[in-house]
Every structure is written in structure tokens, then in C-alpha cells.
Tab-separated table of C-alpha atoms in Angstrom:
chain	number	residue	atom	x	y	z
O	1	UNK	CA	-13.442	21.588	23.242
O	2	UNK	CA	-11.262	22.980	20.993
O	3	UNK	CA	-10.651	25.776	23.200
O	4	UNK	CA	-9.516	23.610	25.987
O	5	UNK	CA	-7.976	21.602	23.288
O	6	UNK	CA	-5.478	24.814	22.420
O	7	UNK	CA	-4.711	25.732	25.464
O	8	UNK	CA	-3.609	22.423	26.688
O	9	UNK	CA	-1.350	22.322	23.475
O	10	UNK	CA	0.287	25.897	24.062
O	11	UNK	CA	0.782	24.804	27.934
O	12	UNK	CA	2.167	21.351	27.737
O	13	UNK	CA	5.163	20.584	26.050
O	14	UNK	CA	3.556	18.802	23.004
O	15	UNK	CA	4.759	21.179	20.180
O	16	UNK	CA	8.483	20.328	21.633
O	17	UNK	CA	8.305	16.555	21.508
O	18	UNK	CA	6.470	16.624	18.013
O	19	UNK	CA	9.584	18.329	16.476
O	20	UNK	CA	12.201	15.945	18.257
O	21	UNK	CA	10.427	13.065	17.137
O	22	UNK	CA	10.490	14.620	13.438
O	23	UNK	CA	14.013	15.462	13.888
O	24	UNK	CA	14.729	11.691	15.239
O	25	UNK	CA	12.440	10.303	12.496
O	26	UNK	CA	14.428	12.241	9.514
O	27	UNK	CA	17.722	11.089	11.057
O	28	UNK	CA	16.329	7.389	11.439
O	29	UNK	CA	15.538	7.449	7.743
O	30	UNK	CA	19.133	8.894	7.159
O	31	UNK	CA	20.790	6.155	9.094
O	32	UNK	CA	19.044	3.687	7.093
O	33	UNK	CA	19.803	4.839	3.757
O	34	UNK	CA	16.448	5.505	2.841
O	35	UNK	CA	16.708	9.028	1.886
O	36	UNK	CA	17.126	8.150	-1.423
O	37	UNK	CA	13.824	6.942	-1.419
O	38	UNK	CA	13.719	4.302	-4.232
O	39	UNK	CA	11.954	1.085	-2.499
O	40	UNK	CA	8.234	1.657	-1.051
O	41	UNK	CA	8.179	-1.312	1.273
O	42	UNK	CA	11.676	-0.965	2.459
O	43	UNK	CA	11.290	3.018	3.291
O	44	UNK	CA	7.856	1.819	5.255
O	45	UNK	CA	9.796	-0.603	7.214
O	46	UNK	CA	12.825	1.729	7.780
O	47	UNK	CA	10.180	4.342	8.959
O	48	UNK	CA	8.701	2.088	11.240
O	49	UNK	CA	11.712	0.597	12.866
O	50	UNK	CA	12.543	3.824	14.044
O	51	UNK	CA	10.111	3.568	16.698
O	52	UNK	CA	12.583	1.355	18.339
O	53	UNK	CA	14.434	4.994	19.402
O	54	UNK	CA	11.111	7.186	19.009
O	55	UNK	CA	8.626	5.410	22.044
O	56	UNK	CA	11.720	6.003	24.352
O	57	UNK	CA	11.956	9.940	23.440
O	58	UNK	CA	7.808	9.946	23.952
O	59	UNK	CA	7.901	8.218	27.353
O	60	UNK	CA	10.675	10.694	28.268
O	61	UNK	CA	8.720	13.317	26.556
O	62	UNK	CA	5.828	12.378	28.345
O	63	UNK	CA	7.645	12.338	31.604
O	64	UNK	CA	9.307	15.742	31.542
O	65	UNK	CA	5.226	17.217	31.122
O	66	UNK	CA	4.063	14.974	34.158
O	67	UNK	CA	7.126	16.133	36.273
O	68	UNK	CA	6.072	19.974	35.559
O	69	UNK	CA	2.430	19.117	36.494
O	70	UNK	CA	3.483	17.625	39.820
O	71	UNK	CA	6.411	20.643	40.843
O	72	UNK	CA	3.656	23.390	39.715
O	73	UNK	CA	0.911	21.749	41.586
O	74	UNK	CA	-1.215	21.617	38.212
O	75	UNK	CA	-2.573	18.469	38.931
O	76	UNK	CA	-4.130	19.599	42.342
O	77	UNK	CA	-5.348	22.659	40.522
O	78	UNK	CA	-7.642	20.750	37.981
O	79	UNK	CA	-8.131	18.467	40.793
O	80	UNK	CA	-10.125	21.405	42.382
O	81	UNK	CA	-12.612	21.429	39.636
O	82	UNK	CA	-15.937	19.686	39.296
O	83	UNK	CA	-15.526	16.951	36.680
O	84	UNK	CA	-14.455	13.486	37.169
O	85	UNK	CA	-10.820	12.972	37.103
O	86	UNK	CA	-10.496	11.212	33.908
O	87	UNK	CA	-12.531	13.720	32.014
O	88	UNK	CA	-10.492	16.545	33.180
O	89	UNK	CA	-6.785	14.332	32.040
O	90	UNK	CA	-8.721	13.910	28.877
O	91	UNK	CA	-7.710	17.016	26.772
O	92	UNK	CA	-3.897	16.965	27.696
O	93	UNK	CA	-3.673	13.934	27.173
O	94	UNK	CA	-5.378	14.165	23.548
O	95	UNK	CA	-2.874	17.543	23.464
O	96	UNK	CA	0.175	14.950	23.983
O	97	UNK	CA	-1.436	12.200	21.541
O	98	UNK	CA	-2.152	14.132	18.632
O	99	UNK	CA	1.058	16.223	18.730
O	100	UNK	CA	3.093	12.883	18.705
O	101	UNK	CA	0.967	10.868	16.170
O	102	UNK	CA	1.104	14.288	13.947
O	103	UNK	CA	5.457	13.771	14.421
O	104	UNK	CA	5.386	10.488	13.148
O	105	UNK	CA	2.758	11.005	9.937
O	106	UNK	CA	4.877	13.715	8.896
O	107	UNK	CA	7.920	11.961	8.226
O	108	UNK	CA	5.921	9.361	6.417
O	109	UNK	CA	3.873	11.526	4.403
O	110	UNK	CA	6.809	13.349	3.355
O	111	UNK	CA	8.239	10.280	1.750
O	112	UNK	CA	4.931	8.796	0.368
O	113	UNK	CA	4.762	12.218	-1.486
O	114	UNK	CA	8.323	12.109	-3.123
O	115	UNK	CA	7.418	8.435	-4.397
O	116	UNK	CA	3.810	9.903	-5.838
O	117	UNK	CA	5.693	12.866	-7.324
O	118	UNK	CA	8.344	10.893	-9.062
O	119	UNK	CA	6.030	8.095	-9.852
O	120	UNK	CA	7.505	5.167	-8.132
O	121	UNK	CA	5.230	2.004	-6.821
O	122	UNK	CA	3.278	2.756	-3.593
O	123	UNK	CA	0.390	0.926	-2.108
O	124	UNK	CA	-2.388	2.360	0.181
O	125	UNK	CA	-2.476	-0.396	2.665
O	126	UNK	CA	1.199	0.345	3.705
O	127	UNK	CA	-0.354	3.394	5.172
O	128	UNK	CA	-1.427	1.277	7.903
O	129	UNK	CA	2.065	0.615	9.191
O	130	UNK	CA	2.450	4.382	10.816
O	131	UNK	CA	-1.054	4.216	11.795
O	132	UNK	CA	-0.562	1.461	14.112
O	133	UNK	CA	2.742	3.188	14.753
O	134	UNK	CA	1.266	6.618	15.906
O	135	UNK	CA	-0.732	4.026	18.715
O	136	UNK	CA	2.336	3.360	20.184
O	137	UNK	CA	4.064	6.350	20.381
O	138	UNK	CA	0.594	7.784	21.974
O	139	UNK	CA	0.791	5.117	24.435
O	140	UNK	CA	4.252	5.455	25.495
O	141	UNK	CA	3.872	9.267	25.807
O	142	UNK	CA	0.905	8.554	27.811
O	143	UNK	CA	2.266	6.203	30.334
O	144	UNK	CA	5.336	8.320	30.513
O	145	UNK	CA	3.100	11.204	31.954
O	146	UNK	CA	1.524	8.822	34.654
O	147	UNK	CA	5.236	7.780	35.331
O	148	UNK	CA	6.135	11.641	35.760
O	149	UNK	CA	3.115	12.488	37.749
O	150	UNK	CA	3.513	9.894	40.212
O	151	UNK	CA	7.431	10.645	40.591
O	152	UNK	CA	8.916	14.260	40.103
O	153	UNK	CA	12.435	13.175	40.275
O	154	UNK	CA	14.361	14.448	37.234
O	155	UNK	CA	16.096	11.171	36.780
O	156	UNK	CA	12.369	9.905	35.908
O	157	UNK	CA	12.344	11.048	32.053
O	158	UNK	CA	16.211	9.305	31.562
O	159	UNK	CA	14.844	5.974	33.396
O	160	UNK	CA	11.711	5.613	31.390
O	161	UNK	CA	13.383	5.913	28.491
O	162	UNK	CA	16.120	3.272	29.162
O	163	UNK	CA	13.309	0.890	30.202
O	164	UNK	CA	11.985	1.633	27.166
O	165	UNK	CA	14.374	0.385	25.175
O	166	UNK	CA	15.420	-2.465	27.664
O	167	UNK	CA	11.855	-3.664	27.462
O	168	UNK	CA	11.965	-3.958	23.507
O	169	UNK	CA	15.010	-5.405	23.506
O	170	UNK	CA	13.359	-8.238	26.212
O	171	UNK	CA	10.608	-8.620	23.794
O	172	UNK	CA	12.322	-8.906	21.147
O	173	UNK	CA	13.945	-12.405	23.080
O	174	UNK	CA	10.395	-14.102	23.451
O	175	UNK	CA	11.264	-16.835	20.471
O	176	UNK	CA	12.743	-20.109	20.348
O	177	UNK	CA	16.571	-20.835	19.605
O	178	UNK	CA	17.163	-20.185	16.185
O	179	UNK	CA	14.217	-18.267	14.778
O	180	UNK	CA	14.973	-14.059	14.240
O	181	UNK	CA	13.640	-11.726	16.442
O	182	UNK	CA	10.676	-10.066	16.173
O	183	UNK	CA	8.039	-7.608	17.821
O	184	UNK	CA	5.276	-6.623	15.472
O	185	UNK	CA	8.484	-4.981	13.191
O	186	UNK	CA	8.981	-2.157	16.326
O	187	UNK	CA	12.190	-3.634	17.332
O	188	UNK	CA	15.385	-2.610	15.055
O	189	UNK	CA	16.282	-6.155	15.714
O	190	UNK	CA	13.516	-7.203	13.181
O	191	UNK	CA	14.527	-9.084	10.326
O	192	UNK	CA	13.421	-6.010	7.485
O	193	UNK	CA	11.918	-7.186	3.987
O	194	UNK	CA	14.364	-9.265	1.518
O	195	UNK	CA	13.098	-7.602	-1.242
O	196	UNK	CA	10.825	-4.688	-2.783
O	197	UNK	CA	8.087	-6.838	-3.409
O	198	UNK	CA	7.472	-8.062	0.288
O	199	UNK	CA	4.655	-6.198	2.127
O	200	UNK	CA	3.841	-6.600	5.839
O	201	UNK	CA	0.904	-8.958	6.680
O	202	UNK	CA	-2.213	-8.344	8.451
O	203	UNK	CA	-0.765	-10.452	11.232
O	204	UNK	CA	2.020	-8.689	11.886
O	205	UNK	CA	-0.173	-5.319	11.519
O	206	UNK	CA	-2.577	-6.385	13.833
O	207	UNK	CA	0.249	-7.682	16.493
O	208	UNK	CA	1.380	-3.852	16.222
O	209	UNK	CA	-1.989	-2.391	16.570
O	210	UNK	CA	-2.784	-4.348	20.056
O	211	UNK	CA	0.489	-3.330	21.255
O	212	UNK	CA	-0.387	0.136	20.734
O	213	UNK	CA	-3.453	-0.010	21.948
O	214	UNK	CA	-2.564	-1.881	25.269
O	215	UNK	CA	0.255	1.180	25.633
O	216	UNK	CA	-2.525	3.720	25.007
O	217	UNK	CA	-4.838	1.804	27.750
O	218	UNK	CA	-2.000	1.232	30.434
O	219	UNK	CA	-1.127	5.148	30.235
O	220	UNK	CA	-4.594	6.276	30.150
O	221	UNK	CA	-5.201	3.864	33.365
O	222	UNK	CA	-2.173	4.846	35.133
O	223	UNK	CA	-2.430	8.416	34.827
O	224	UNK	CA	-6.417	8.606	35.467
O	225	UNK	CA	-5.640	6.151	38.799
O	226	UNK	CA	-6.555	6.919	42.124
O	227	UNK	CA	-6.267	3.544	43.885
O	228	UNK	CA	-4.461	0.538	43.310
O	229	UNK	CA	-6.730	-1.545	41.323
O	230	UNK	CA	-6.810	0.694	38.091
O	231	UNK	CA	-2.961	0.529	38.583
O	232	UNK	CA	-2.765	-3.154	38.785
O	233	UNK	CA	-5.396	-3.341	35.708
O	234	UNK	CA	-2.761	-1.129	33.791
O	235	UNK	CA	-0.171	-3.768	34.210
O	236	UNK	CA	-1.712	-6.603	33.339
O	237	UNK	CA	-3.346	-4.756	30.343
O	238	UNK	CA	0.421	-3.995	29.367
O	239	UNK	CA	1.429	-7.652	29.731
O	240	UNK	CA	-1.239	-8.986	27.896
O	241	UNK	CA	-1.031	-6.616	25.146
O	242	UNK	CA	2.654	-7.835	24.952
O	243	UNK	CA	1.871	-10.857	24.965
O	244	UNK	CA	-0.347	-10.770	21.905
O	245	UNK	CA	1.988	-8.225	19.816
O	246	UNK	CA	4.847	-11.097	20.139
O	247	UNK	CA	2.438	-13.937	19.408
O	248	UNK	CA	-0.450	-13.055	16.796
O	249	UNK	CA	2.771	-11.977	14.076
O	250	UNK	CA	4.007	-15.663	14.245
O	251	UNK	CA	7.710	-16.101	14.457
O	252	UNK	CA	9.141	-16.698	11.129
O	253	UNK	CA	9.581	-13.971	7.801
O	254	UNK	CA	6.722	-15.713	6.011
O	255	UNK	CA	4.052	-15.065	8.874
O	256	UNK	CA	5.199	-11.087	9.055
O	257	UNK	CA	5.832	-10.451	5.253
O	258	UNK	CA	3.655	-11.484	2.040
O	259	UNK	CA	3.874	-11.270	-1.442
O	260	UNK	CA	2.191	-7.813	-2.996
O	261	UNK	CA	0.947	-9.151	-6.671
O	262	UNK	CA	0.847	-5.484	-7.112
O	263	UNK	CA	4.379	-4.998	-6.880
O	264	UNK	CA	5.697	-7.770	-8.989
O	265	UNK	CA	3.193	-7.129	-11.809
O	266	UNK	CA	5.650	-6.484	-15.027
O	267	UNK	CA	6.180	-2.968	-16.094
O	268	UNK	CA	8.126	-3.217	-20.165
O	269	UNK	CA	9.637	-1.088	-22.018
O	270	UNK	CA	9.115	-0.297	-25.401
O	271	UNK	CA	10.780	-1.945	-28.505
O	272	UNK	CA	12.132	-5.220	-28.883
O	273	UNK	CA	13.606	-7.628	-27.575
O	274	UNK	CA	11.133	-6.859	-24.872
O	275	UNK	CA	12.675	-6.200	-21.207
O	276	UNK	CA	10.342	-6.309	-18.426
O	277	UNK	CA	11.007	-5.131	-14.657
O	278	UNK	CA	8.480	-5.206	-11.698
O	279	UNK	CA	6.369	-2.537	-10.959
O	280	UNK	CA	8.890	-1.690	-8.032
O	281	UNK	CA	11.158	-0.976	-9.687
O	282	UNK	CA	9.595	0.352	-12.619
O	283	UNK	CA	11.979	3.315	-12.407
O	284	UNK	CA	14.680	1.567	-13.015
O	285	UNK	CA	13.389	0.184	-16.374
O	286	UNK	CA	14.656	2.735	-18.708
O	287	UNK	CA	18.259	2.656	-17.498
O	288	UNK	CA	18.355	-1.317	-17.554
O	289	UNK	CA	16.497	-2.086	-20.686
O	290	UNK	CA	19.750	-1.076	-22.777
O	291	UNK	CA	21.886	-3.693	-20.665
O	292	UNK	CA	19.607	-6.758	-20.472
O	293	UNK	CA	19.198	-5.906	-24.317
O	294	UNK	CA	22.781	-6.380	-24.733
O	295	UNK	CA	22.871	-9.474	-22.962
O	296	UNK	CA	19.762	-10.650	-24.955
O	297	UNK	CA	22.213	-9.911	-28.559
O	298	UNK	CA	24.732	-11.899	-27.007
O	299	UNK	CA	22.645	-14.526	-26.046
O	300	UNK	CA	21.634	-14.544	-29.459
O	301	UNK	CA	24.569	-16.411	-30.402
O	302	UNK	CA	23.518	-19.656	-29.358
O	303	UNK	CA	20.562	-21.235	-31.359
O	304	UNK	CA	17.423	-20.913	-29.669
O	305	UNK	CA	17.943	-17.752	-27.769
O	306	UNK	CA	15.681	-15.852	-25.200
O	307	UNK	CA	13.826	-12.994	-27.179
O	308	UNK	CA	12.133	-11.479	-23.603
O	309	UNK	CA	13.580	-10.801	-20.565
O	310	UNK	CA	12.097	-10.679	-17.212
O	311	UNK	CA	13.107	-9.529	-13.463
O	312	UNK	CA	12.923	-12.624	-11.519
O	313	UNK	CA	9.775	-12.825	-8.836
O	314	UNK	CA	9.110	-15.489	-6.634
O	315	UNK	CA	5.709	-16.985	-5.004
O	316	UNK	CA	6.725	-17.219	-1.553
O	317	UNK	CA	8.905	-14.552	0.587
O	318	UNK	CA	12.366	-15.239	1.945
O	319	UNK	CA	12.654	-17.235	5.226
O	320	UNK	CA	16.181	-16.186	7.212
O	321	UNK	CA	17.975	-19.589	7.049
O	322	UNK	CA	17.369	-20.694	3.921
O	323	UNK	CA	20.129	-21.102	1.810
O	324	UNK	CA	18.285	-22.344	-1.252
O	325	UNK	CA	15.470	-19.937	-1.673
O	326	UNK	CA	17.587	-17.477	-4.157
O	327	UNK	CA	17.182	-20.187	-6.516
O	328	UNK	CA	14.283	-22.635	-5.392
O	329	UNK	CA	12.128	-19.659	-4.481
O	330	UNK	CA	12.464	-17.973	-8.272
O	331	UNK	CA	9.439	-18.845	-10.455
O	332	UNK	CA	10.646	-20.790	-13.715
O	333	UNK	CA	10.897	-18.827	-16.839
O	334	UNK	CA	8.350	-18.972	-19.721
O	335	UNK	CA	9.632	-20.517	-22.995
O	336	UNK	CA	11.879	-18.126	-24.935
O	337	UNK	CA	12.062	-15.648	-21.406
O	338	UNK	CA	15.256	-15.273	-19.302
O	339	UNK	CA	15.109	-14.355	-15.654
O	340	UNK	CA	17.116	-12.082	-14.568
O	341	UNK	CA	18.423	-10.015	-11.250
O	342	UNK	CA	18.687	-6.015	-11.523
O	343	UNK	CA	22.238	-6.359	-9.155
O	344	UNK	CA	20.979	-3.328	-7.179
O	345	UNK	CA	23.351	-1.694	-4.906
O	346	UNK	CA	22.026	0.985	-2.559
O	347	UNK	CA	18.840	0.988	-4.745
O	348	UNK	CA	20.620	1.691	-8.156
O	349	UNK	CA	21.676	-0.635	-10.644
O	350	UNK	CA	25.231	-1.722	-10.660
O	351	UNK	CA	27.653	-1.952	-13.154
O	352	UNK	CA	27.650	-4.948	-14.108
O	353	UNK	CA	23.807	-5.827	-15.413
O	354	UNK	CA	24.735	-7.175	-18.829
O	355	UNK	CA	27.281	-9.934	-17.320
O	356	UNK	CA	24.623	-10.880	-14.473
O	357	UNK	CA	22.335	-11.734	-17.368
O	358	UNK	CA	24.659	-13.663	-19.308
O	359	UNK	CA	25.784	-15.632	-16.312
O	360	UNK	CA	24.942	-19.120	-16.995
O	361	UNK	CA	23.785	-18.564	-20.459
O	362	UNK	CA	21.016	-16.687	-18.999
O	363	UNK	CA	19.919	-19.340	-16.595
O	364	UNK	CA	21.212	-18.019	-13.434
O	365	UNK	CA	17.626	-17.177	-12.036
O	366	UNK	CA	15.994	-20.431	-13.652
O	367	UNK	CA	13.998	-21.587	-10.518
O	368	UNK	CA	15.418	-25.126	-9.980
O	369	UNK	CA	16.523	-26.778	-6.735
O	370	UNK	CA	19.790	-27.135	-5.658
O	371	UNK	CA	23.044	-25.095	-6.430
O	372	UNK	CA	24.749	-23.353	-9.614
O	373	UNK	CA	27.774	-25.001	-11.388
O	374	UNK	CA	29.699	-21.005	-10.337
O	375	UNK	CA	32.675	-22.150	-12.588
O	376	UNK	CA	30.487	-23.219	-15.559
O	377	UNK	CA	27.958	-20.137	-14.971
O	378	UNK	CA	30.938	-17.984	-15.095
O	379	UNK	CA	33.234	-19.314	-18.166
O	380	UNK	CA	30.030	-19.346	-20.452
O	381	UNK	CA	29.279	-15.767	-19.326
O	382	UNK	CA	32.927	-14.756	-19.964
O	383	UNK	CA	32.739	-16.531	-22.786
O	384	UNK	CA	29.824	-14.807	-24.615
O	385	UNK	CA	31.275	-11.391	-23.299
O	386	UNK	CA	34.323	-12.071	-25.067
O	387	UNK	CA	36.397	-11.932	-21.919
O	388	UNK	CA	38.022	-14.537	-19.692
O	389	UNK	CA	36.464	-13.786	-16.931
O	390	UNK	CA	33.553	-11.468	-15.214
O	391	UNK	CA	35.030	-9.280	-13.232
O	392	UNK	CA	32.219	-6.934	-12.421
O	393	UNK	CA	30.007	-9.780	-11.126
O	394	UNK	CA	29.829	-9.874	-6.974
O	395	UNK	CA	28.407	-13.056	-6.185
O	396	UNK	CA	28.962	-15.815	-3.544
O	397	UNK	CA	32.088	-17.800	-6.039
O	398	UNK	CA	34.471	-14.503	-4.557
O	399	UNK	CA	34.120	-16.535	-1.176
O	400	UNK	CA	35.996	-19.631	-3.367
O	401	UNK	CA	39.210	-18.520	-4.415
O	402	UNK	CA	39.984	-21.913	-5.612
O	403	UNK	CA	37.120	-22.148	-7.788
O	404	UNK	CA	37.239	-18.697	-8.985
O	405	UNK	CA	40.815	-19.470	-10.742
O	406	UNK	CA	39.734	-21.955	-12.967
O	407	UNK	CA	37.328	-20.028	-15.246
O	408	UNK	CA	40.085	-18.196	-16.930
O	409	UNK	CA	41.796	-21.398	-17.736
O	410	UNK	CA	38.051	-22.999	-18.998
O	411	UNK	CA	37.446	-19.803	-21.203
O	412	UNK	CA	40.967	-20.363	-23.065
O	413	UNK	CA	40.535	-23.927	-23.386
O	414	UNK	CA	36.682	-23.649	-24.882
O	415	UNK	CA	38.417	-21.063	-27.541
O	416	UNK	CA	40.568	-23.312	-28.767
O	417	UNK	CA	38.187	-25.588	-29.847
O	418	UNK	CA	36.615	-24.763	-33.478
O	419	UNK	CA	33.435	-22.192	-33.124
O	420	UNK	CA	30.850	-24.297	-33.954
O	421	UNK	CA	31.877	-26.824	-30.959
O	422	UNK	CA	32.411	-23.507	-28.570
O	423	UNK	CA	28.787	-22.479	-29.615
O	424	UNK	CA	27.692	-26.202	-29.268
O	425	UNK	CA	29.339	-26.763	-25.466
O	426	UNK	CA	27.817	-23.318	-24.299
O	427	UNK	CA	24.504	-24.151	-25.574
O	428	UNK	CA	24.707	-27.791	-23.927
O	429	UNK	CA	25.154	-26.234	-20.570
O	430	UNK	CA	22.381	-23.540	-20.938
O	431	UNK	CA	20.368	-26.491	-21.697
O	432	UNK	CA	21.108	-28.988	-19.226
O	433	UNK	CA	21.140	-25.894	-16.451
O	434	UNK	CA	17.311	-25.030	-17.664
O	435	UNK	CA	16.720	-28.890	-17.039
O	436	UNK	CA	18.011	-28.316	-13.430
O	437	UNK	CA	21.306	-30.291	-13.901
O	438	UNK	CA	23.717	-28.945	-11.384
O	439	UNK	CA	27.203	-30.542	-12.613
O	440	UNK	CA	27.846	-28.358	-15.757
O	441	UNK	CA	31.918	-27.834	-15.957
O	442	UNK	CA	32.391	-31.336	-17.758
O	443	UNK	CA	29.642	-30.616	-20.358
O	444	UNK	CA	31.587	-27.695	-20.975
O	445	UNK	CA	35.339	-29.320	-20.998
O	446	UNK	CA	34.082	-32.433	-22.857
O	447	UNK	CA	34.547	-34.616	-20.131
O	448	UNK	CA	30.458	-35.186	-19.329
O	449	UNK	CA	30.076	-38.956	-19.647
O	450	UNK	CA	27.976	-40.261	-23.043
């Protein structure tokens, strides 16, 4: 069997298809900005989403091989042997399937080795994502081979590739109005994980695997078929697998992703005040800790200041369209602790981490329902920083120029007061924000009703 398998590899275009898929997979990572490889779950998503383009390539590669067999009458030569048709086909199908599988896994393995070598967060269960992708690619290659064996026209490879793209777009639209587009995380139209600690669920993996198994069964039946019955069965199988793949994962982000508790585990820097980040961002701890400690030093101007800082976490994943999730989804900080956001830009720390921490006197990520009083939050942050405004912070206040213009005058008016009164008002804003009070600006300006 090993000798036959080797012969099939050499006579087929499997090595060429594998090389093409590896190149396309790396290009997909580059276009997704993930050659920096900073977050494990985001990397796994971008790698799997490349199947949107890899599947049509696998279909076309299989069709090229099928055309060649038909034009050279290799199929007739194989048919002259005394073995059943399915048994004669199996070595060639396996050679092609193994080639595309290795190509897909090689790209993922390269990223995984990088993560392991750099000490970044990794999760073994995430390996199931590219393994299910292997089924999709192998099934696509087999289906393309069957199409090429049926029609020898040179138009077949590009046509099956285009059909593969169109089917993915069509499947992605099988959803109720207003719901995000999903196809078991196959299509680039699918919603990516919003945070580094959001991992794909078992339901989504199951839908992904069912789709791949359906493609494999369809390709095998079509390639081996000599009558109409197995061809009809192949079409039915593909329809059932596609329907299951669209239904099983669910229609919302909270059914496609789950909270990875291991990725949320806190990793703390040595020294005091204590600064902790999630395991998913542990590589950034040494760089982030000095900036966060600078913010804690500024917050120490206030009575009852926090002595510990933790990167914010949530007990639920983000659902697209939930505008209040950034506050309601955040876990409430423990007494004496300030929650903060790293403010990442392209997987790296932004230039204004200290400013982000002092927003609202350290209460921006306090887990309260409702909106934040951004004018008051920016004003007290600027006061703590010794400035009139926080120019490095890029948040939603930038969309409201009329509100942003109120920050500097508010800070100047605050500084005109006696120092003790300044401290009292800023502390009062902090305490009111921690108590989830939304209207904070009157407290800072002294216009609050007594």
C-alpha cells in the first residue's frame, strides 16, 4: 500500500496543489495582519478563515487532476484491473487528501511553534480547528477530482473554484434578518473573536467537521459513481451536511465563541503596586507594568486609592450589536483594585496606556450598566495627569466634538478651586462612578443637587 501511495503522489499534481495551498495560507495570514502572531485565538481564526480561498483552490486542484486522468484515459487503464472501482480510486484520493491536509497543517504548525517558542498563550483544544479544516479541504479536492473526471473541458477547474466561492457566500446568508453571517467559521464573512480570550465552541467545531465530512462523502461518491443513484446520494449528502453546518453552531456570537478561562487567568508582575494581565497578554506584562504603575501613582493623590491593577475580564463573550457590552460585560473590580484595558493597537501596546487607566479616576472599566459620562471621565483623568485634556486617548468621545470641547474648560475651572476641594470633587466623581451613577459632570463642577 505504501508503494502504491508513493506512486500516486508522484503521478498526481498533489505536491503542486500542496505548495499552492501553503503559499495561499501564508498570504492569508499576511493579509490578516497575523504574521505578528500576538494572540492565539485570533491567529487560529484568521488561519481557518483562509479556507474561504483555500477551498476553491482545492476544488480547482482536484479538477485539474481529474481532467488529466480523463484526457490520458488513465481511468480506463485503472478500470481494466480486477479490483472494485472504489478500491482502485482510494490510493489516488488519499494521496490528494493527504497533500492538502499537510499543506493546511504546516501553516498552522508554523504559527504554533512560534507561539510556543516565544512563551505566548496557547491552548491544545484550538488544534481541533485546523483539523476540521483538513476535512473541508480534502472533501473539496475529492469533489473537484470527480468534476474533472466527469468533464474534461479546461473551463472545469475555474468553474468549480468560482462555484465554491458562490456556495460559501450563499451559505453565509442562511440566517434570520439582523443576525451576523456565519458558516461554522468557514467564510471570511463570519464574525471573528472580539477578544484574545474568546475561543471557538464545540458546537461550531462540530458544524465545521460535519461540513468537511459531507464534502468528503460527496467527493468519494461522485468519483466512484457509475450510475445515477450514488450521484443523487452525493448531492443529498452535501445538502444535509451544509444544512447541519449552518444550523448546529447557532446564529449568535455567544454560540460560536466561549470564554477560555485559561486565557483569562491572571499573570502578575513582580513588585508593588501589583499589576496583572490575562494569560493571553502575558507577553506584554513587562512593558505594560511600568505604565500602569505610573497611573496607580497618580491615582494615589486621592483618598482610598487602589493598590492593585488587573486587566479587565468578562464572564461572557461579545455579541455583535450589543452596544453596552463594553461596560455591562466587564467583571466588577474587587475593593482596592482598578480594572484597565491595554488599549492594544495591532496586537501592541498603544502610546497612552497610563491615560487609559486614569480615565474616570480608574473607573472606566468598572462593569456598571449604562453609559459613561465621558466628559467627566476625561476631565478627572486630565486633572490627574496635570494636563487640560488627554490627547492620546482614542475613544468614543472623539465622535462628539461639542462634548470634547467641554473637557479643557472643565479642568481649568477645577484647578481654580482650592487644592483640597479639587481632590474632594475628583474623589466624589470616582466614588459615584464606582456606584454606577451616570451623571458625573455636575459633581465635578459643583452643580450637583444636594
